[in-house]
CSV table of C-alpha atoms and ligand atoms in Angstrom, one decimal:
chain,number,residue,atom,x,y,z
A,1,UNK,CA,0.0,0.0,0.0
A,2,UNK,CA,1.6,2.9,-0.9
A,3,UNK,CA,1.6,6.0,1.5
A,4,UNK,CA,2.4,9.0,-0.8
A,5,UNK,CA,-0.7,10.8,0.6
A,6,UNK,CA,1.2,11.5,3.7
A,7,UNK,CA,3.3,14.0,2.2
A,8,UNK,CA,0.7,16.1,1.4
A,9,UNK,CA,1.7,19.9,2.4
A,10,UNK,CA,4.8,18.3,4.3
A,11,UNK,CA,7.9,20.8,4.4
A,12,UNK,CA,10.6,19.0,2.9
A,13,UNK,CA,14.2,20.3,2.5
A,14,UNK,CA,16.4,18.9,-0.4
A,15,UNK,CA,20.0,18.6,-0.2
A,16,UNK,CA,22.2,17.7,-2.6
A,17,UNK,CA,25.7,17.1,-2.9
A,18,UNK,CA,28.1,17.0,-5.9
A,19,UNK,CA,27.9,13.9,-7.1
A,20,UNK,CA,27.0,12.0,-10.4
A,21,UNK,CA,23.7,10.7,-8.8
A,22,UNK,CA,22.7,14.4,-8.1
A,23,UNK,CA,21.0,14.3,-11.9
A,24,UNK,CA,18.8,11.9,-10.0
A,25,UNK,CA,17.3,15.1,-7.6
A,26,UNK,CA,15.8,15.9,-10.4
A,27,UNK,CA,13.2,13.0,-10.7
A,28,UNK,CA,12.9,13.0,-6.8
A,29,UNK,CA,12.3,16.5,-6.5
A,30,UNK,CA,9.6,15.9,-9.5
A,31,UNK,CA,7.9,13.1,-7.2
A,32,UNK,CA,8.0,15.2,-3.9
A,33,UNK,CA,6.5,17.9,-5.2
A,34,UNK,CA,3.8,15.7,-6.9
A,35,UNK,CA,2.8,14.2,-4.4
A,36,UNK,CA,2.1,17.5,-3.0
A,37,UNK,CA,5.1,18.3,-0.7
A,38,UNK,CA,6.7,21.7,-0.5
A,39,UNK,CA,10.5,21.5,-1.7
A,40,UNK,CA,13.1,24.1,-0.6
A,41,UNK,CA,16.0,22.9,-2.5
A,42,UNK,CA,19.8,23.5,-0.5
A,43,UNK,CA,22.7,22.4,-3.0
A,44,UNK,CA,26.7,22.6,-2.2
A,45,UNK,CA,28.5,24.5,-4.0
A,46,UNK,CA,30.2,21.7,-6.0
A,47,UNK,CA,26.6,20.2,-6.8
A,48,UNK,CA,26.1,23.1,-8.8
A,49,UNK,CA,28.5,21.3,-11.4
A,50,UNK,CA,26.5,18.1,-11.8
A,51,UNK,CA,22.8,19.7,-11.5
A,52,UNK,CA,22.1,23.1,-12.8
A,53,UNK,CA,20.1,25.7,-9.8
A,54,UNK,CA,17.6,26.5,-12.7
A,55,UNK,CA,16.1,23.4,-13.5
A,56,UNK,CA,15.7,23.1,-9.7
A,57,UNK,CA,14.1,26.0,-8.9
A,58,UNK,CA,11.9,25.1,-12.3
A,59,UNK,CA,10.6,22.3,-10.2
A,60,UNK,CA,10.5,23.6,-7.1
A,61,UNK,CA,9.0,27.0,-7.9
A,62,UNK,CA,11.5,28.5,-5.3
A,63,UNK,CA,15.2,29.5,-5.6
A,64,UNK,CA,17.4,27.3,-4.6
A,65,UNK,CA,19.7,28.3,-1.7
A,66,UNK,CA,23.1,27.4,-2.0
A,67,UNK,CA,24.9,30.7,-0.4
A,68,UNK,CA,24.8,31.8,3.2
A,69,UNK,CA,24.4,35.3,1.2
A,70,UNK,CA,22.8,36.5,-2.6
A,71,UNK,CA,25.6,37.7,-3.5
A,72,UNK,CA,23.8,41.3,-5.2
A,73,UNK,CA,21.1,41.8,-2.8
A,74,UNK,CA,23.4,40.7,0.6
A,75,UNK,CA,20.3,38.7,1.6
A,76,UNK,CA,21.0,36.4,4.1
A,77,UNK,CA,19.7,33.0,4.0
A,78,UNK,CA,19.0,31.7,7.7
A,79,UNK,CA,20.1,27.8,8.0
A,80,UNK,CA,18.3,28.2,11.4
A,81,UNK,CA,14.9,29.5,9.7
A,82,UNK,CA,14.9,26.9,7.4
A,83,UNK,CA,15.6,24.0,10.0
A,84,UNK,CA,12.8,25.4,11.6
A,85,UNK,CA,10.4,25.0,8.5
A,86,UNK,CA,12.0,21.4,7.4
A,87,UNK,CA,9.3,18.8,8.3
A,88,UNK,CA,11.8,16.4,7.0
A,89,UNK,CA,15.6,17.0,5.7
A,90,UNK,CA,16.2,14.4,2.7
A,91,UNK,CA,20.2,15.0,1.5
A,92,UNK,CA,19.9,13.0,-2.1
A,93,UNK,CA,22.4,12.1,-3.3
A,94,UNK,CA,24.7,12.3,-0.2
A,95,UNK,CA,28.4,12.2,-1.1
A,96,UNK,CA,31.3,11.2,1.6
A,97,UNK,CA,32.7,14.1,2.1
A,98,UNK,CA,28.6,15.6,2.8
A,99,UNK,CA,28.5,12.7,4.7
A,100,UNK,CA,31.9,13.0,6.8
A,101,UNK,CA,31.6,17.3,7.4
A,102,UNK,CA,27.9,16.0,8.8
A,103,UNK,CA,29.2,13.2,11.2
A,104,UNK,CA,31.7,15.8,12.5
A,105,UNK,CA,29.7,19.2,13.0
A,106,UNK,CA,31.9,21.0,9.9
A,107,UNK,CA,29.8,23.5,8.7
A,108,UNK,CA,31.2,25.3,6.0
A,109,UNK,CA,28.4,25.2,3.7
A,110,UNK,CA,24.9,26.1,4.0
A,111,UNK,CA,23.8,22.2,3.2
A,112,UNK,CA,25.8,21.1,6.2
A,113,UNK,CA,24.6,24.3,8.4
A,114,UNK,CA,21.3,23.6,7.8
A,115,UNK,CA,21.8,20.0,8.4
A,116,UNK,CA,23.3,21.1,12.1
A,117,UNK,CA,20.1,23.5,12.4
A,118,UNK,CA,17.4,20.6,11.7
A,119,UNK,CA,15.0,20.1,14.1
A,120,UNK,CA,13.2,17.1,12.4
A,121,UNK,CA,14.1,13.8,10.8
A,122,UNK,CA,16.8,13.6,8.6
A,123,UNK,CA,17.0,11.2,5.6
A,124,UNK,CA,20.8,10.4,4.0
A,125,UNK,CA,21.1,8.7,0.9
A,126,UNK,CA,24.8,8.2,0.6
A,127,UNK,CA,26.1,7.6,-3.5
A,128,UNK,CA,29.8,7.3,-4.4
A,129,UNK,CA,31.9,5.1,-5.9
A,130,UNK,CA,32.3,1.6,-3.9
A,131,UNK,CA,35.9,2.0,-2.6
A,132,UNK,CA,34.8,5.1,-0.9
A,133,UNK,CA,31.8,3.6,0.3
A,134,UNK,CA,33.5,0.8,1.8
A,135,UNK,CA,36.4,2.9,3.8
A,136,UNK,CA,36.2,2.8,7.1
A,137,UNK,CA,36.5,6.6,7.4
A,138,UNK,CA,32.9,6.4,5.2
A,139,UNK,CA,31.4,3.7,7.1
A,140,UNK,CA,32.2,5.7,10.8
A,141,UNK,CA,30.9,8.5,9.4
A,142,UNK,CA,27.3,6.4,8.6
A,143,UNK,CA,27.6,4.7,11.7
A,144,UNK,CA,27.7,8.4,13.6
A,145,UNK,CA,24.9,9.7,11.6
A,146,UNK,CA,22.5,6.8,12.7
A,147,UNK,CA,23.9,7.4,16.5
A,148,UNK,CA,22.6,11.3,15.9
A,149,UNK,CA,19.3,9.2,14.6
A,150,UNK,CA,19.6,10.1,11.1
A,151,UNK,CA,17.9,7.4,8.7
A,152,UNK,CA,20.3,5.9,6.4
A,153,UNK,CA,18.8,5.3,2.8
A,154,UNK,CA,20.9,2.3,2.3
A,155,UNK,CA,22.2,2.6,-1.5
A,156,UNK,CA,22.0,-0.1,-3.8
A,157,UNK,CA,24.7,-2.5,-5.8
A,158,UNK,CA,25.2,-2.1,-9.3
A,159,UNK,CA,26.6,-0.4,-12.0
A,160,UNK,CA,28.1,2.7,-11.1
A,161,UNK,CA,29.2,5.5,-13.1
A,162,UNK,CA,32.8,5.1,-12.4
A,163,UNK,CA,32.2,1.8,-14.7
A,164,UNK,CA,32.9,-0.3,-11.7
A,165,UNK,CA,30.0,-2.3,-10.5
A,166,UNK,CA,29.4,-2.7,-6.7
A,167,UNK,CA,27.4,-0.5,-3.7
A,168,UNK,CA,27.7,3.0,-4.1
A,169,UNK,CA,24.1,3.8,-6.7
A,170,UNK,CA,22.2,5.8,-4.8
A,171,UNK,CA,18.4,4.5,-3.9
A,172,UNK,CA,15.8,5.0,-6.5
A,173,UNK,CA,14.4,8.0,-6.0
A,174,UNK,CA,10.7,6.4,-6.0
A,175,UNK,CA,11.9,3.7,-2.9
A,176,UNK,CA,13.5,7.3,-1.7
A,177,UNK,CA,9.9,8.9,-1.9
A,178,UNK,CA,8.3,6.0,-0.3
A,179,UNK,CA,10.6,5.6,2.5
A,180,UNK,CA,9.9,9.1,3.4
A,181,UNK,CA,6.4,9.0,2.8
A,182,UNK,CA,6.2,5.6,4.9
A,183,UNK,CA,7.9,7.5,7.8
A,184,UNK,CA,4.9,10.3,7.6
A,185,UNK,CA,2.3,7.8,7.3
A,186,UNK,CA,3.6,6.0,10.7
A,187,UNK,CA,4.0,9.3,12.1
A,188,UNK,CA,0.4,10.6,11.8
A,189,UNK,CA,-0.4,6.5,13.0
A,190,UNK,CA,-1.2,6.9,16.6
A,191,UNK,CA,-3.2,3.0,16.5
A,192,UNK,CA,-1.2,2.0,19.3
A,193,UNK,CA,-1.4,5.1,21.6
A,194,UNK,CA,-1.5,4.0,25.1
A,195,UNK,CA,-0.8,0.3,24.4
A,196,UNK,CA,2.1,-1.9,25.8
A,197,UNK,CA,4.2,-3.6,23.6
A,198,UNK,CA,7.2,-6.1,24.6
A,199,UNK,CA,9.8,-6.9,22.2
A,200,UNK,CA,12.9,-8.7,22.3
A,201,UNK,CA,16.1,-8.5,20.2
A,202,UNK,CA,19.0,-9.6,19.4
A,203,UNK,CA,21.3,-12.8,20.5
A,204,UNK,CA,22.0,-14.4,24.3
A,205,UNK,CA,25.2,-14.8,25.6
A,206,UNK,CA,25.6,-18.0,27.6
A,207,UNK,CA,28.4,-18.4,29.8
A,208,UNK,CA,31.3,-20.7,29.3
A,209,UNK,CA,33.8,-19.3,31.7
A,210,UNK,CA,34.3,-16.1,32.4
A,211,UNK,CA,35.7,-15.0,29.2
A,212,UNK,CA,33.8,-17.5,26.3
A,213,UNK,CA,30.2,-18.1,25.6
A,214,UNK,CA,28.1,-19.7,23.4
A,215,UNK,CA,26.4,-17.1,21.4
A,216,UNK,CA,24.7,-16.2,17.5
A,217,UNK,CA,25.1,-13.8,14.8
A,218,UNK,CA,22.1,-11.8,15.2
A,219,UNK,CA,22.9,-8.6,15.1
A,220,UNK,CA,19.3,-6.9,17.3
A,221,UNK,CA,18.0,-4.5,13.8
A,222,UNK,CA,15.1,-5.6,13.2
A,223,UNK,CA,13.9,-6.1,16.8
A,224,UNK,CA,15.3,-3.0,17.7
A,225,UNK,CA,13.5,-1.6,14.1
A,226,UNK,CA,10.4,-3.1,15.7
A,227,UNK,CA,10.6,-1.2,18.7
A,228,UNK,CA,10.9,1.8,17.1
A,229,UNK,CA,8.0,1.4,14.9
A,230,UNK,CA,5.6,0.8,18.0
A,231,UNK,CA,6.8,3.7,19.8
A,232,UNK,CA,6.5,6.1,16.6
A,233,UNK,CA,3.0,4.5,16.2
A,234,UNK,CA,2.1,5.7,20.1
A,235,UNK,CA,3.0,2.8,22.3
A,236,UNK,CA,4.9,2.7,25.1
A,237,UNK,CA,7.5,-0.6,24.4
A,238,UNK,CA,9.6,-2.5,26.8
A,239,UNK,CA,12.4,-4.0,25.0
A,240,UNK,CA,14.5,-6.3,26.2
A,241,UNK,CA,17.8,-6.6,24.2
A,242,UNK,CA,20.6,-9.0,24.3
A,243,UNK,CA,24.5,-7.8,23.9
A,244,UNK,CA,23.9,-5.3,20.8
A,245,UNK,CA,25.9,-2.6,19.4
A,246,UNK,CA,22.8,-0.8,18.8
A,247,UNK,CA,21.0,2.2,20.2
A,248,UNK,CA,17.3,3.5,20.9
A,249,UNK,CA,16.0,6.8,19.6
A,250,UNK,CA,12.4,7.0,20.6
A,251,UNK,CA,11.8,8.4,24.3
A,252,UNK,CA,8.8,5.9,25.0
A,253,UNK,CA,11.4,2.9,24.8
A,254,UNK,CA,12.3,1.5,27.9
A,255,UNK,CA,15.2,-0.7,26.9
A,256,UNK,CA,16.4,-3.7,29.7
A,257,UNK,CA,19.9,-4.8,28.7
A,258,UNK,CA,20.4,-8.8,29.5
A,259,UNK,CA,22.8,-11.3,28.4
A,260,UNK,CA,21.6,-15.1,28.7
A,261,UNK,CA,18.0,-16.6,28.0
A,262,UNK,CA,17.4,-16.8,31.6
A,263,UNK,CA,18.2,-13.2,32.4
A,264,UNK,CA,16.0,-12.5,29.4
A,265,UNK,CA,12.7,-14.8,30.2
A,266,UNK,CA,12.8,-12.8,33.3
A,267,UNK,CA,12.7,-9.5,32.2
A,268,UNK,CA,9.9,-10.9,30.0
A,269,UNK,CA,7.7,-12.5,32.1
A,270,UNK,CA,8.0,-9.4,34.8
A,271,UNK,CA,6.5,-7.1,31.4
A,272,UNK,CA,4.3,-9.7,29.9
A,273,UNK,CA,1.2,-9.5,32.1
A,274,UNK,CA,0.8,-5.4,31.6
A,275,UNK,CA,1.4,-6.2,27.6
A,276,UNK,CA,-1.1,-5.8,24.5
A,277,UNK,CA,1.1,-7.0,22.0
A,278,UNK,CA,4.8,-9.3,22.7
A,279,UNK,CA,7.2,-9.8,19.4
A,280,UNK,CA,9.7,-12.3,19.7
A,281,UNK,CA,12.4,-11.0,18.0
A,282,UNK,CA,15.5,-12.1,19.7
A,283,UNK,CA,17.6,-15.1,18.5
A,284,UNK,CA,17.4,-17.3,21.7
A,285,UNK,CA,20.3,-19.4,22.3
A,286,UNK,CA,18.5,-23.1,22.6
A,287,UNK,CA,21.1,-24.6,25.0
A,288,UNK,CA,23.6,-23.0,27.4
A,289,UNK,CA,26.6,-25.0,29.1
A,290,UNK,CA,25.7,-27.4,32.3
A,291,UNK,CA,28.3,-25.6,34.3
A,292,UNK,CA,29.7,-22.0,33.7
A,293,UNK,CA,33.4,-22.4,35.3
A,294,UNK,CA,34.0,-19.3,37.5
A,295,UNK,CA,38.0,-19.1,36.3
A,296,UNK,CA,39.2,-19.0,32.5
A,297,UNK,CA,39.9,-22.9,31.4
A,298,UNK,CA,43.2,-22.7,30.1
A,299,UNK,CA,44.8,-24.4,27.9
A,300,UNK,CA,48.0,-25.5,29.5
A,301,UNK,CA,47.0,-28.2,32.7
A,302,UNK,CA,43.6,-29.6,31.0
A,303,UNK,CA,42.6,-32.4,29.3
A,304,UNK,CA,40.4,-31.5,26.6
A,305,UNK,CA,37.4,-30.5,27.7
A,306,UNK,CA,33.9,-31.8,26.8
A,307,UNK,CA,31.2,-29.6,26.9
A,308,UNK,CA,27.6,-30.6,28.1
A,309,UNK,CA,25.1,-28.3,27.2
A,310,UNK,CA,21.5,-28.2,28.8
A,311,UNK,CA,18.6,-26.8,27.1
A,312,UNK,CA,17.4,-23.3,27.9
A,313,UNK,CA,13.9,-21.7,28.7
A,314,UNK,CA,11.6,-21.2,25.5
A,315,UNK,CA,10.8,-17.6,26.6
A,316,UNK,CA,7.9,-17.6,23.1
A,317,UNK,CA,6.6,-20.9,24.7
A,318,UNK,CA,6.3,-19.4,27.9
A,319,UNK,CA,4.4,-16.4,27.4
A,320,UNK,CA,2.2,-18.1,25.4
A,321,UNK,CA,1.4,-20.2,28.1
A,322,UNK,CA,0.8,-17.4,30.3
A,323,UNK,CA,-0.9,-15.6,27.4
A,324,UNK,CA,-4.9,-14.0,28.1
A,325,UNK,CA,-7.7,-14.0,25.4
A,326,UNK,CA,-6.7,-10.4,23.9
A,327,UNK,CA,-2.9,-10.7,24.2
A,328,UNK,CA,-1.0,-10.7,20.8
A,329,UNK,CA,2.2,-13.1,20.9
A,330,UNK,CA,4.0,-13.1,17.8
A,331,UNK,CA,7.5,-15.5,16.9
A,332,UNK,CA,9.9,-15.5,14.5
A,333,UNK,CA,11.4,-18.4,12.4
A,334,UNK,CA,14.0,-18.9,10.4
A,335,UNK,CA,14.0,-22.3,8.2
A,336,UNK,CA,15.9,-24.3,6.5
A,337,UNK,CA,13.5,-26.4,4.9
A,338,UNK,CA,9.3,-27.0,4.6
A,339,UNK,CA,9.5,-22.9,5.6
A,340,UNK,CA,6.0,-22.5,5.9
A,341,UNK,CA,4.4,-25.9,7.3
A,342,UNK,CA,7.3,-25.7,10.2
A,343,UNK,CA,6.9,-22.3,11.1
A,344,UNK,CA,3.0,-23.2,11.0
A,345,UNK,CA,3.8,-25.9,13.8
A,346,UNK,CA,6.0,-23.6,15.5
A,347,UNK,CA,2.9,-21.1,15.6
A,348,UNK,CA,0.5,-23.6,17.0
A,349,UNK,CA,3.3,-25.6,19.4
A,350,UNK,CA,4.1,-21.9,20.7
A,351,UNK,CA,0.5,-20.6,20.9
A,352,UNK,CA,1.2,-17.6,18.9
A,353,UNK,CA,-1.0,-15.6,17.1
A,354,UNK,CA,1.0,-14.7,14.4
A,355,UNK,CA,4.8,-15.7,13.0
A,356,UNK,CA,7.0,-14.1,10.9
A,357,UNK,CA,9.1,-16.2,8.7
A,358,UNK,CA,12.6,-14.8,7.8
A,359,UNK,CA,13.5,-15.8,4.2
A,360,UNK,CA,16.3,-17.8,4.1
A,361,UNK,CA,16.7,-18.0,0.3
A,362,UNK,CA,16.7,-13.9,-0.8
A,363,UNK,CA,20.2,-11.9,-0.7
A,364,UNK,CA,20.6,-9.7,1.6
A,365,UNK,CA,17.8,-11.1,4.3
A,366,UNK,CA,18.3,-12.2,7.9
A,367,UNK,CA,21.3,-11.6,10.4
A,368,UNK,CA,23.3,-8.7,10.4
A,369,UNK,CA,21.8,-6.8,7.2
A,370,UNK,CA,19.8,-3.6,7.4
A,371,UNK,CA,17.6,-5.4,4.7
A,372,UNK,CA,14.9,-8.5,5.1
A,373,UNK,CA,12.3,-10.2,3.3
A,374,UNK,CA,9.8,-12.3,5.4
A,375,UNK,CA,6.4,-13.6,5.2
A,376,UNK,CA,3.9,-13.1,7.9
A,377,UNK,CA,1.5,-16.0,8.6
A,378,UNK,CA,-1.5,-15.3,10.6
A,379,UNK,CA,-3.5,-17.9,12.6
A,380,UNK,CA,-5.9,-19.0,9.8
A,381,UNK,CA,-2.4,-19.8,8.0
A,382,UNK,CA,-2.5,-16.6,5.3
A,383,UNK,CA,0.6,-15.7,4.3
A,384,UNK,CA,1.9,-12.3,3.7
A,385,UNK,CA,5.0,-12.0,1.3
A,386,UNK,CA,7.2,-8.8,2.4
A,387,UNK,CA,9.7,-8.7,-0.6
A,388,UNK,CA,13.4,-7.4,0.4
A,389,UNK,CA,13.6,-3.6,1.9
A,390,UNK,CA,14.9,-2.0,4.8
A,391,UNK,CA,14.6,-3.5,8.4
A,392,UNK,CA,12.9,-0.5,9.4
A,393,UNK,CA,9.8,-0.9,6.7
A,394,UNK,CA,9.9,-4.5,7.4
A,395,UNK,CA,8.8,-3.6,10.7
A,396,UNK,CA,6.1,-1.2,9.7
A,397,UNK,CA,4.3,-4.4,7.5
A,398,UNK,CA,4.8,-6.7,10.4
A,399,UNK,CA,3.6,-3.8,12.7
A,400,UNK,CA,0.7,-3.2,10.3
A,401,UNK,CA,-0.1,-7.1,9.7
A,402,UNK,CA,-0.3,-8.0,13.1
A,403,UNK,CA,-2.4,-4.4,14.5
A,404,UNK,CA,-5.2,-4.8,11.6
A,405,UNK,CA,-8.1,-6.9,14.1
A,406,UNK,CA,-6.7,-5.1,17.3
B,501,C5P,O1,12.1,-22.7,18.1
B,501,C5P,P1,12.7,-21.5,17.4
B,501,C5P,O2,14.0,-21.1,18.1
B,501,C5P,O3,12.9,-21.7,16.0
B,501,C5P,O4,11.6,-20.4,17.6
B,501,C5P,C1,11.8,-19.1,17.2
B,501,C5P,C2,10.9,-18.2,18.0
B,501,C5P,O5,10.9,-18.5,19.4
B,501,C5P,C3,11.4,-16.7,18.0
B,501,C5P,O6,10.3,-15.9,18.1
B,501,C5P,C4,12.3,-16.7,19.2
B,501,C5P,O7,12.4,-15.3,19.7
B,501,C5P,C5,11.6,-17.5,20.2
B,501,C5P,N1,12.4,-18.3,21.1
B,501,C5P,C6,12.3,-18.0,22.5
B,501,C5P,N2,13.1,-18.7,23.4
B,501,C5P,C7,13.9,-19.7,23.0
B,501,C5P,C8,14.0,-20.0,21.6
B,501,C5P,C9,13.2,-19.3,20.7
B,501,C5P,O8,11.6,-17.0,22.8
B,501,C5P,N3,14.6,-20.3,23.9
């Protein structure tokens, strides 16, 4: 379902930066505007080579500021004024120097001062060439701009204009529309206002000895993706997060950090009873060592040792045990084979009301990506297909699936 209504009279401020992609601003300016936002289009002074002001302004019907001053009028253009009107800040295409003078405060254009002045949510859709991309320096710089709560607009892989062929093409600019659009649309979605929602995210550590433990590559996105998308949509969420290198942006998160399975059914089954809706996010480990050795087993001294393992708390299971007529417990599943019929069994064996099956046979979905592509299968065993997009829209279909009879 497409949400392009929401940007109806929405303020949006357009930055671009000098790169090849920047003829794309064009088209996404186009669709912005006809979809009936307002554009005020900020360029750097280098995008001026790539994109010419006029057609922009063509579009936008406004100038185009680019200046801190018009040079023949000594007008000043306040970066402050127009943080204040942005409803949105969209930087398309975002190059990595844009990118690194945002991450570290140096504001010596009027893009990257009006970036600093922004009030609302800021969109970055980073395009260059794929060995910049992949730096380090580039991927810091990213990492920073998520910490500030900035959403990333993940580019794509492909030909690029380099002739090289890799990740660096800047998002389509209709996914760059939607993505925007989507984030209005869950903005002005107050259906969970005043509802408790529990999620958990993320792997468990369990303890070998003091420095080793059994643990899993999940890296917490799209739980933590989840979480946000409750809280935007009015909710007050508990979530309850194994060892992540992730952070919360929305104030109505209350986020309990714990490490094993047992550390985590207990956080869950103290926020359970008060809970509408529970998403079971979190990649449980299934079995954790017998014995957790309280000194480091070393390797000099020791025979070999053997490891038993003993199976750990289903923490699903047990909330859906627990689970009153009204309650919404939803799983996740990841399978290797007979996806749906297992994850079906898993539904019923769990008593969930809804599971979400994480694809294991598309590119780019499950652990560690910012991507996924599941299907959602309800209790009368329909199945919605969510094709591959960002962990953060993921979470708005799964939100949106599983709210519908609430
Ligand atoms: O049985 P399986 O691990 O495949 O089930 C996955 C679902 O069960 C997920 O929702 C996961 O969060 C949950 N789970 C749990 N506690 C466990 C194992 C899985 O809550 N010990």
């Amino acid at each position: 379902m497409s949400n392009l209504s929401a940007l109806q009279g929405k303020h949006i401020v357009l930055g671009i930066t000098g790169g090849i992609a920047a003829y794309k601003s064009a088209t996404l300016l186009r669709l912005f505007i006809k979809a009936g936002a307002e554009v005020q289009v900020v360029m750097t002074p280098s995008a001026k080579e790539f994109i010419t002001p006029v057609t922009l302004s063509a579009l936008s019907q406004k100038p185009v500021v680019s200046e801190f001053f018009t040079a023949n009028t000594g007008e000043w253009h306040s970066h402050v004024d127009l943080g204040l009107w942005a409803d949105c800040m969209v930087i398309a295409p975002a190059t990595a120097s844009t990118i690194g003078k945002m991450a570290n405060g140096v504001a010596d254009n009027m893009l990257v001062t009006t970036y600093l002045s922004a009030k609302s949510q800021v969109f970055v859709a980073p395009a260059m060439d794929l060995d910049m991309m992949a730096h380090p320096s580039t991927t810091r710089n990213i990492e920073s701009l998520k910490s500030y709560g900035n959403i990333i607009i993940e580019p794509q892989s492909g030909f690029l204009a380099s002739g090289l062929t890799g990740k660096g093409r800047m998002e389509e600019p209709e996914n760059i529309v939607e993505v925007v659009a989507d984030f209005f649309a869950s903005r002005s979605d107050s259906s969970l206002a005043g509802k408790k929602v529990l999620v958990t995210a993320g792997p468990t550590y369990e303890k070998i000895d003091p420095v080793r433990f059994i643990g899993n590559y999940s890296s917490g996105k799209m739980g933590f993706a989840l979480a946000e998308e409750c809280a935007a949509r009015g909710a007050e969420v508990t979530l309850v997060a194994g060892p992540v290198a992730l952070t919360t942006h929305h104030p109505s998160i209350r986020r309990i950090d714990v490490e094993s399975a047992r550390e985590m059914l207990d956080a869950c089954t103290a926020s359970f009873p008060d809970a509408e809706i529970a998403i079971m996010c979190a990649a449980v480990a299934d079995y954790r060592p017998e014995q957790m050795t309280d000194k480091k087993i070393k390797r000099e001294h020791t025979e070999v040792p053997t490891l038993r393992l003993v199976k750990n708390p289903d923490i699903a299971a047990t909330l859906g045990k627990a689970k009153r007529p009204g309650q919404v417990l939803v799983g996740f599943a990841l399978e290797t084979d007979n996806e749906v019929a297992n994850a079906v069994e898993k539904l019923e064996r769990k008593n969930l009301d809804y599971i979400v099956l994480n694809s294991m046979r598309v590119a780019g979905a499950g652990f560690g990506t910012d991507t996924n592509a599941v299907s959602i299968i309800s209790p009368q065993g329909t199945v919605k297909d969510v094709p591959l997009m960002s962990k953060d829209r993921v979470a708005g279909e799964i939100i949106t699936a599983i709210t519908q009879k609430n």
